[in-house]
Structures are given as structure tokens and as C-alpha cells.
Amino acid sequence: MSDELVFYTHPMSRGRIARWMLEEVGRPYRTEVLDYATTMKAPEYLAVNPMGKVPAIRHGETVVTECAAICAYLADAFPEAGLAPPSGSRERGPYYRWLFYGAGPVEAAVGNKALGVVVPPERKGMVGYGSLEEVMDTLEKAVSTEGYLAGDRFSAADLYIGAHLGWGMAFGILEKRPAFEAYVARLSGRPAAVRARAIDDALVADHPPRAAG
């Protein structure tokens, strides 16, 4: 069985998070750039991800979709990269906690803010994350130290949370709290993050943002 690593993405998508993770892993991978209105909805790609969205990866015969899952999979598939605490270690709990906190409360709260969805205070218990303010206050405490989310070493959880904070602040969806800015600046200077941005920025001109349809 081939263990080729294939990355399906678009440069103006959450694929940027997966690209960063792939660059951190440091293994060769092949990129297939898809367009929103055409190849992303074509039968060939729907066989990979029936949702018709990116990112996705194929590692040999294994297909993984959803950014948090891609990050978790790659960290475990290539342990030599050191992007996840060892299984059974005490850091493994915080690692899972913050990785999926990003995929759950952070994604939901930030997405609703971007769409202008206002949850009535008396209904906040129904949305899982409570309120955007509570989510951000929790994150602020978590990133306000000199260390990382799961011990004293950078992990996929930092990558995922940092990417969301950076995106949210860049587009004015999240307030630029000093703790957030310091944390994102520390992560965005990593060589893999710089390489990933350069690759996707170079692709943007040939692959415009989301098309109608």
C-alpha cells in the first residue's frame, strides 16, 4: 500500500491550517488545489469528501477531513515531529482539551460572530459555547503564559488555536487582546508557519476566493 500523502486544499480556506501542520510534520506531500464551484464539487473529490469542502488529506488509503482531525492524525502518524505529547502522559489531556476546544466552542462562537448571529442571553446554554466573551476569556487565560497549551512544548493544539486567533484578529472578528497578539506572534514566526504562508500566498492569484454556486 502506498503511503503517499496528498493534500486537497484552496489557498483561501481553512486549508491554510492544514498546510501549516504539514509543513511542521516535514514529510513530502502532494498538493491538489481545488476550486469552489468546479473541482471541489466534482465526483472525483466528492469520493474523498462527500461534503465537497476542503481541506482533506489522503495518507495511503486513509482519508481524513476536518482541520482538527487532520492535525491530530498527522501528529500521531508522524510522532518524530513531536507535535503531540506522548500517549499516556499528563500533557495528553490538555492537548486534547484545547485542540477540540478550538474545533468546538471557538469555531462555533467565532462563526456566529462572523455571521452576525446573536444568541439571546437566556438561550446561551443551548449553543454549547455559552457566549463569545466567555470563550475568549477562557482562551486568554490559557495563552497568557510563556509556555504552550500542553506543557512546555509547541503542539498541534497550539497550531490550531493560534491559527484561529490569528485569522479572527486579522479580519476584525476577534478583539486584539495583548495576550492573543503575543501568542500569535510567537507562533507565526515558526519556520513551518512562514513556509506555509508563502506557499498559499503564492497560490492566491491563480485561485480566486469562493465562487457562487
PDB file of C-alpha atoms in Angstrom:
ATOM      1  CA  MET A   1       0.000   0.000   0.000  1.00  0.00           C
ATOM      2  CA  SER A   2       1.355   3.406  -0.986  1.00  0.00           C
ATOM      3  CA  ASP A   3       1.897   5.827   1.864  1.00  0.00           C
ATOM      4  CA  GLU A   4       1.776   8.896  -0.399  1.00  0.00           C
ATOM      5  CA  LEU A   5       0.481  11.964   1.392  1.00  0.00           C
ATOM      6  CA  VAL A   6      -1.961  14.029  -0.689  1.00  0.00           C
ATOM      7  CA  PHE A   7      -3.321  17.394   0.441  1.00  0.00           C
ATOM      8  CA  TYR A   8      -6.578  18.771  -1.004  1.00  0.00           C
ATOM      9  CA  THR A   9      -6.992  22.475  -0.422  1.00  0.00           C
ATOM     10  CA  HIS A  10      -7.680  26.008  -1.593  1.00  0.00           C
ATOM     11  CA  PRO A  11      -5.369  28.881  -0.592  1.00  0.00           C
ATOM     12  CA  MET A  12      -8.293  30.930   0.743  1.00  0.00           C
ATOM     13  CA  SER A  13      -9.704  28.332   3.092  1.00  0.00           C
ATOM     14  CA  ARG A  14      -9.087  26.534   6.375  1.00  0.00           C
ATOM     15  CA  GLY A  15      -6.636  24.528   4.315  1.00  0.00           C
ATOM     16  CA  ARG A  16      -4.067  27.066   5.480  1.00  0.00           C
ATOM     17  CA  ILE A  17      -4.220  25.461   8.909  1.00  0.00           C
ATOM     18  CA  ALA A  18      -3.606  22.004   7.474  1.00  0.00           C
ATOM     19  CA  ARG A  19      -0.813  23.361   5.258  1.00  0.00           C
ATOM     20  CA  TRP A  20       0.943  24.737   8.333  1.00  0.00           C
ATOM     21  CA  MET A  21       0.580  21.361  10.048  1.00  0.00           C
ATOM     22  CA  LEU A  22       2.002  19.544   7.032  1.00  0.00           C
ATOM     23  CA  GLU A  23       4.978  21.878   6.970  1.00  0.00           C
ATOM     24  CA  GLU A  24       5.555  21.243  10.679  1.00  0.00           C
ATOM     25  CA  VAL A  25       5.480  17.489  10.042  1.00  0.00           C
ATOM     26  CA  GLY A  26       8.153  17.908   7.395  1.00  0.00           C
ATOM     27  CA  ARG A  27       7.206  14.914   5.232  1.00  0.00           C
ATOM     28  CA  PRO A  28       6.846  15.165   1.426  1.00  0.00           C
ATOM     29  CA  TYR A  29       3.263  15.711   0.284  1.00  0.00           C
ATOM     30  CA  ARG A  30       1.476  16.396  -2.976  1.00  0.00           C
ATOM     31  CA  THR A  31      -0.971  19.290  -3.167  1.00  0.00           C
ATOM     32  CA  GLU A  32      -4.161  19.286  -5.211  1.00  0.00           C
ATOM     33  CA  VAL A  33      -5.671  22.774  -5.330  1.00  0.00           C
ATOM     34  CA  LEU A  34      -9.420  22.696  -5.911  1.00  0.00           C
ATOM     35  CA  ASP A  35     -11.817  25.435  -6.990  1.00  0.00           C
ATOM     36  CA  TYR A  36     -15.003  26.015  -5.029  1.00  0.00           C
ATOM     37  CA  ALA A  37     -17.527  25.893  -7.863  1.00  0.00           C
ATOM     38  CA  THR A  38     -15.944  23.200 -10.027  1.00  0.00           C
ATOM     39  CA  THR A  39     -13.397  20.606  -8.893  1.00  0.00           C
ATOM     40  CA  MET A  40     -14.470  20.776  -5.255  1.00  0.00           C
ATOM     41  CA  LYS A  41     -17.921  19.568  -6.308  1.00  0.00           C
ATOM     42  CA  ALA A  42     -16.742  17.075  -8.915  1.00  0.00           C
ATOM     43  CA  PRO A  43     -17.401  13.349  -8.418  1.00  0.00           C
ATOM     44  CA  GLU A  44     -13.677  12.624  -8.046  1.00  0.00           C
ATOM     45  CA  TYR A  45     -13.368  14.859  -4.995  1.00  0.00           C
ATOM     46  CA  LEU A  46     -16.788  14.003  -3.563  1.00  0.00           C
ATOM     47  CA  ALA A  47     -15.460  10.456  -3.320  1.00  0.00           C
ATOM     48  CA  VAL A  48     -12.820  11.874  -0.962  1.00  0.00           C
ATOM     49  CA  ASN A  49     -15.086  14.231   0.972  1.00  0.00           C
ATOM     50  CA  PRO A  50     -18.838  13.984   0.289  1.00  0.00           C
ATOM     51  CA  MET A  51     -19.227  17.440   1.866  1.00  0.00           C
ATOM     52  CA  GLY A  52     -17.392  18.912  -1.103  1.00  0.00           C
ATOM     53  CA  LYS A  53     -15.207  21.122   1.047  1.00  0.00           C
ATOM     54  CA  VAL A  54     -11.558  21.438   1.932  1.00  0.00           C
ATOM     55  CA  PRO A  55      -9.178  20.664   3.459  1.00  0.00           C
ATOM     56  CA  ALA A  56      -8.730  16.925   3.325  1.00  0.00           C
ATOM     57  CA  ILE A  57      -5.745  14.620   3.250  1.00  0.00           C
ATOM     58  CA  ARG A  58      -5.186  11.145   1.910  1.00  0.00           C
ATOM     59  CA  HIS A  59      -2.393   9.143   3.507  1.00  0.00           C
ATOM     60  CA  GLY A  60      -2.121   5.900   1.630  1.00  0.00           C
ATOM     61  CA  GLU A  61      -5.678   4.574   1.755  1.00  0.00           C
ATOM     62  CA  THR A  62      -6.651   6.660   4.786  1.00  0.00           C
ATOM     63  CA  VAL A  63      -8.740   9.811   4.206  1.00  0.00           C
ATOM     64  CA  VAL A  64      -9.066  12.460   6.895  1.00  0.00           C
ATOM     65  CA  THR A  65     -11.237  15.583   6.730  1.00  0.00           C
ATOM     66  CA  GLU A  66     -11.836  18.426   9.238  1.00  0.00           C
ATOM     67  CA  CYS A  67      -8.897  20.559  10.311  1.00  0.00           C
ATOM     68  CA  ALA A  68      -8.696  19.428  13.921  1.00  0.00           C
ATOM     69  CA  ALA A  69      -8.850  15.789  12.867  1.00  0.00           C
ATOM     70  CA  ILE A  70      -6.150  16.354  10.245  1.00  0.00           C
ATOM     71  CA  CYS A  71      -3.905  17.966  12.855  1.00  0.00           C
ATOM     72  CA  ALA A  72      -4.487  15.158  15.350  1.00  0.00           C
ATOM     73  CA  TYR A  73      -3.956  12.463  12.714  1.00  0.00           C
ATOM     74  CA  LEU A  74      -0.723  13.914  11.380  1.00  0.00           C
ATOM     75  CA  ALA A  75       0.677  14.410  14.873  1.00  0.00           C
ATOM     76  CA  ASP A  76       0.078  10.735  15.656  1.00  0.00           C
ATOM     77  CA  ALA A  77       1.086   9.415  12.230  1.00  0.00           C
ATOM     78  CA  PHE A  78       4.459  11.163  12.422  1.00  0.00           C
ATOM     79  CA  PRO A  79       5.408  11.164  16.121  1.00  0.00           C
ATOM     80  CA  GLU A  80       9.019  12.029  15.326  1.00  0.00           C
ATOM     81  CA  ALA A  81       7.840  15.591  14.578  1.00  0.00           C
ATOM     82  CA  GLY A  82       6.948  15.998  18.265  1.00  0.00           C
ATOM     83  CA  LEU A  83       3.617  17.702  17.618  1.00  0.00           C
ATOM     84  CA  ALA A  84       1.655  15.782  20.259  1.00  0.00           C
ATOM     85  CA  PRO A  85       2.544  14.806  23.830  1.00  0.00           C
ATOM     86  CA  PRO A  86       3.284  11.091  24.259  1.00  0.00           C
ATOM     87  CA  SER A  87       0.225   8.888  24.742  1.00  0.00           C
ATOM     88  CA  GLY A  88      -0.439   8.383  28.448  1.00  0.00           C
ATOM     89  CA  SER A  89       1.498  11.479  29.516  1.00  0.00           C
ATOM     90  CA  ARG A  90      -0.167  14.069  31.716  1.00  0.00           C
ATOM     91  CA  GLU A  91       0.121  16.617  28.890  1.00  0.00           C
ATOM     92  CA  ARG A  92      -2.095  14.482  26.666  1.00  0.00           C
ATOM     93  CA  GLY A  93      -5.250  15.635  28.461  1.00  0.00           C
ATOM     94  CA  PRO A  94      -4.647  19.391  27.960  1.00  0.00           C
ATOM     95  CA  TYR A  95      -3.586  18.668  24.391  1.00  0.00           C
ATOM     96  CA  TYR A  96      -6.924  17.032  23.567  1.00  0.00           C
ATOM     97  CA  ARG A  97      -8.806  19.623  25.581  1.00  0.00           C
ATOM     98  CA  TRP A  98      -7.502  22.636  23.680  1.00  0.00           C
ATOM     99  CA  LEU A  99      -7.407  21.025  20.261  1.00  0.00           C
ATOM    100  CA  PHE A 100     -11.095  20.206  20.465  1.00  0.00           C
ATOM    101  CA  TYR A 101     -11.959  23.382  22.331  1.00  0.00           C
ATOM    102  CA  GLY A 102     -10.818  25.070  19.140  1.00  0.00           C
ATOM    103  CA  ALA A 103     -12.890  22.734  16.968  1.00  0.00           C
ATOM    104  CA  GLY A 104     -15.968  23.164  19.170  1.00  0.00           C
ATOM    105  CA  PRO A 105     -16.584  26.351  21.178  1.00  0.00           C
ATOM    106  CA  VAL A 106     -14.084  28.549  19.313  1.00  0.00           C
ATOM    107  CA  GLU A 107     -15.255  27.573  15.817  1.00  0.00           C
ATOM    108  CA  ALA A 108     -18.920  27.926  16.748  1.00  0.00           C
ATOM    109  CA  ALA A 109     -18.592  31.212  18.622  1.00  0.00           C
ATOM    110  CA  VAL A 110     -16.383  32.878  16.011  1.00  0.00           C
ATOM    111  CA  GLY A 111     -18.533  31.585  13.150  1.00  0.00           C
ATOM    112  CA  ASN A 112     -21.679  33.012  14.718  1.00  0.00           C
ATOM    113  CA  LYS A 113     -19.937  36.336  15.318  1.00  0.00           C
ATOM    114  CA  ALA A 114     -18.833  36.498  11.676  1.00  0.00           C
ATOM    115  CA  LEU A 115     -22.396  35.787  10.509  1.00  0.00           C
ATOM    116  CA  GLY A 116     -23.947  38.299  12.892  1.00  0.00           C
ATOM    117  CA  VAL A 117     -25.794  35.593  14.802  1.00  0.00           C
ATOM    118  CA  VAL A 118     -26.734  36.878  18.245  1.00  0.00           C
ATOM    119  CA  VAL A 119     -27.673  34.283  20.845  1.00  0.00           C
ATOM    120  CA  PRO A 120     -30.098  35.686  23.460  1.00  0.00           C
ATOM    121  CA  PRO A 121     -28.502  35.559  26.925  1.00  0.00           C
ATOM    122  CA  GLU A 122     -31.293  33.349  28.229  1.00  0.00           C
ATOM    123  CA  ARG A 123     -30.574  30.822  25.450  1.00  0.00           C
ATOM    124  CA  LYS A 124     -26.785  30.667  25.702  1.00  0.00           C
ATOM    125  CA  GLY A 125     -26.932  27.287  27.404  1.00  0.00           C
ATOM    126  CA  MET A 126     -28.348  25.843  24.183  1.00  0.00           C
ATOM    127  CA  VAL A 127     -25.359  26.669  21.971  1.00  0.00           C
ATOM    128  CA  GLY A 128     -22.717  24.795  23.935  1.00  0.00           C
ATOM    129  CA  TYR A 129     -20.117  27.563  23.995  1.00  0.00           C
ATOM    130  CA  GLY A 130     -22.123  29.929  26.185  1.00  0.00           C
ATOM    131  CA  SER A 131     -21.014  33.282  24.791  1.00  0.00           C
ATOM    132  CA  LEU A 132     -18.151  34.566  22.673  1.00  0.00           C
ATOM    133  CA  GLU A 133     -16.911  36.609  25.628  1.00  0.00           C
ATOM    134  CA  GLU A 134     -16.695  33.526  27.825  1.00  0.00           C
ATOM    135  CA  VAL A 135     -14.859  31.613  25.110  1.00  0.00           C
ATOM    136  CA  MET A 136     -12.351  34.429  24.613  1.00  0.00           C
ATOM    137  CA  ASP A 137     -11.815  34.958  28.344  1.00  0.00           C
ATOM    138  CA  THR A 138     -11.060  31.251  28.713  1.00  0.00           C
ATOM    139  CA  LEU A 139      -8.592  31.348  25.843  1.00  0.00           C
ATOM    140  CA  GLU A 140      -6.955  34.495  27.166  1.00  0.00           C
ATOM    141  CA  LYS A 141      -6.125  32.764  30.440  1.00  0.00           C
ATOM    142  CA  ALA A 142      -4.808  29.718  28.584  1.00  0.00           C
ATOM    143  CA  VAL A 143      -2.373  31.638  26.354  1.00  0.00           C
ATOM    144  CA  SER A 144      -1.225  34.234  28.873  1.00  0.00           C
ATOM    145  CA  THR A 145       1.903  32.313  29.909  1.00  0.00           C
ATOM    146  CA  GLU A 146       5.300  31.924  28.279  1.00  0.00           C
ATOM    147  CA  GLY A 147       4.633  28.246  27.677  1.00  0.00           C
ATOM    148  CA  TYR A 148       2.231  26.364  25.463  1.00  0.00           C
ATOM    149  CA  LEU A 149      -1.213  24.855  25.825  1.00  0.00           C
ATOM    150  CA  ALA A 150       0.019  21.337  26.575  1.00  0.00           C
ATOM    151  CA  GLY A 151       3.176  21.751  28.612  1.00  0.00           C
ATOM    152  CA  ASP A 152       6.397  23.477  27.638  1.00  0.00           C
ATOM    153  CA  ARG A 153       6.463  22.389  24.000  1.00  0.00           C
ATOM    154  CA  PHE A 154       4.604  23.557  20.897  1.00  0.00           C
ATOM    155  CA  SER A 155       1.931  21.091  19.746  1.00  0.00           C
ATOM    156  CA  ALA A 156      -0.832  20.716  17.179  1.00  0.00           C
ATOM    157  CA  ALA A 157      -3.190  22.252  19.749  1.00  0.00           C
ATOM    158  CA  ASP A 158      -1.184  25.497  19.687  1.00  0.00           C
ATOM    159  CA  LEU A 159      -1.154  25.452  15.899  1.00  0.00           C
ATOM    160  CA  TYR A 160      -4.919  25.050  15.681  1.00  0.00           C
ATOM    161  CA  ILE A 161      -5.791  27.606  18.357  1.00  0.00           C
ATOM    162  CA  GLY A 162      -3.159  30.059  17.133  1.00  0.00           C
ATOM    163  CA  ALA A 163      -4.407  29.856  13.555  1.00  0.00           C
ATOM    164  CA  HIS A 164      -7.967  30.651  14.619  1.00  0.00           C
ATOM    165  CA  LEU A 165      -6.886  33.555  16.791  1.00  0.00           C
ATOM    166  CA  GLY A 166      -4.701  34.965  14.034  1.00  0.00           C
ATOM    167  CA  TRP A 167      -7.472  34.699  11.447  1.00  0.00           C
ATOM    168  CA  GLY A 168     -10.099  36.185  13.754  1.00  0.00           C
ATOM    169  CA  MET A 169      -7.975  39.195  14.653  1.00  0.00           C
ATOM    170  CA  ALA A 170      -6.807  39.768  11.065  1.00  0.00           C
ATOM    171  CA  PHE A 171     -10.408  40.038   9.856  1.00  0.00           C
ATOM    172  CA  GLY A 172     -11.651  42.086  12.800  1.00  0.00           C
ATOM    173  CA  ILE A 173     -13.890  39.367  14.188  1.00  0.00           C
ATOM    174  CA  LEU A 174     -11.933  38.997  17.413  1.00  0.00           C
ATOM    175  CA  GLU A 175     -10.604  41.824  19.544  1.00  0.00           C
ATOM    176  CA  LYS A 176      -6.841  42.197  19.578  1.00  0.00           C
ATOM    177  CA  ARG A 177      -6.164  41.382  23.193  1.00  0.00           C
ATOM    178  CA  PRO A 178      -2.460  41.723  24.118  1.00  0.00           C
ATOM    179  CA  ALA A 179      -2.252  38.093  25.218  1.00  0.00           C
ATOM    180  CA  PHE A 180      -3.661  36.940  21.869  1.00  0.00           C
ATOM    181  CA  GLU A 181      -1.307  39.136  19.855  1.00  0.00           C
ATOM    182  CA  ALA A 182       1.741  37.972  21.798  1.00  0.00           C
ATOM    183  CA  TYR A 183       0.772  34.307  21.464  1.00  0.00           C
ATOM    184  CA  VAL A 184       0.048  34.520  17.724  1.00  0.00           C
ATOM    185  CA  ALA A 185       3.259  36.460  17.079  1.00  0.00           C
ATOM    186  CA  ARG A 186       5.251  33.776  18.867  1.00  0.00           C
ATOM    187  CA  LEU A 187       3.691  31.006  16.786  1.00  0.00           C
ATOM    188  CA  SER A 188       3.544  32.739  13.403  1.00  0.00           C
ATOM    189  CA  GLY A 189       7.305  33.187  13.332  1.00  0.00           C
ATOM    190  CA  ARG A 190       7.941  29.454  13.310  1.00  0.00           C
ATOM    191  CA  PRO A 191       9.764  28.410  10.113  1.00  0.00           C
ATOM    192  CA  ALA A 192       6.980  25.999   9.128  1.00  0.00           C
ATOM    193  CA  ALA A 193       4.354  28.727   9.551  1.00  0.00           C
ATOM    194  CA  VAL A 194       6.377  31.124   7.396  1.00  0.00           C
ATOM    195  CA  ARG A 195       6.810  28.489   4.675  1.00  0.00           C
ATOM    196  CA  ALA A 196       3.118  27.592   4.716  1.00  0.00           C
ATOM    197  CA  ARG A 197       2.018  31.215   4.355  1.00  0.00           C
ATOM    198  CA  ALA A 198       4.421  31.782   1.467  1.00  0.00           C
ATOM    199  CA  ILE A 199       3.143  28.723  -0.402  1.00  0.00           C
ATOM    200  CA  ASP A 200      -0.532  29.646  -0.042  1.00  0.00           C
ATOM    201  CA  ASP A 201       0.016  33.358  -0.697  1.00  0.00           C
ATOM    202  CA  ALA A 202       1.720  32.454  -3.989  1.00  0.00           C
ATOM    203  CA  LEU A 203      -1.319  30.347  -4.986  1.00  0.00           C
ATOM    204  CA  VAL A 204      -3.952  33.014  -4.283  1.00  0.00           C
ATOM    205  CA  ALA A 205      -3.563  34.886  -7.585  1.00  0.00           C
ATOM    206  CA  ASP A 206      -4.341  31.784  -9.627  1.00  0.00           C
ATOM    207  CA  HIS A 207      -7.167  30.592  -7.409  1.00  0.00           C
ATOM    208  CA  PRO A 208      -9.673  33.356  -6.534  1.00  0.00           C
ATOM    209  CA  PRO A 209     -11.839  33.166  -3.394  1.00  0.00           C
ATOM    210  CA  ARG A 210     -15.125  31.322  -3.154  1.00  0.00           C
ATOM    211  CA  ALA A 211     -17.232  31.483  -6.301  1.00  0.00           C
ATOM    212  CA  ALA A 212     -21.000  31.428  -6.401  1.00  0.00           C
ATOM    213  CA  GLY A 213     -22.692  28.075  -6.752  1.00  0.00           C
TER     214      GLY A 213
END
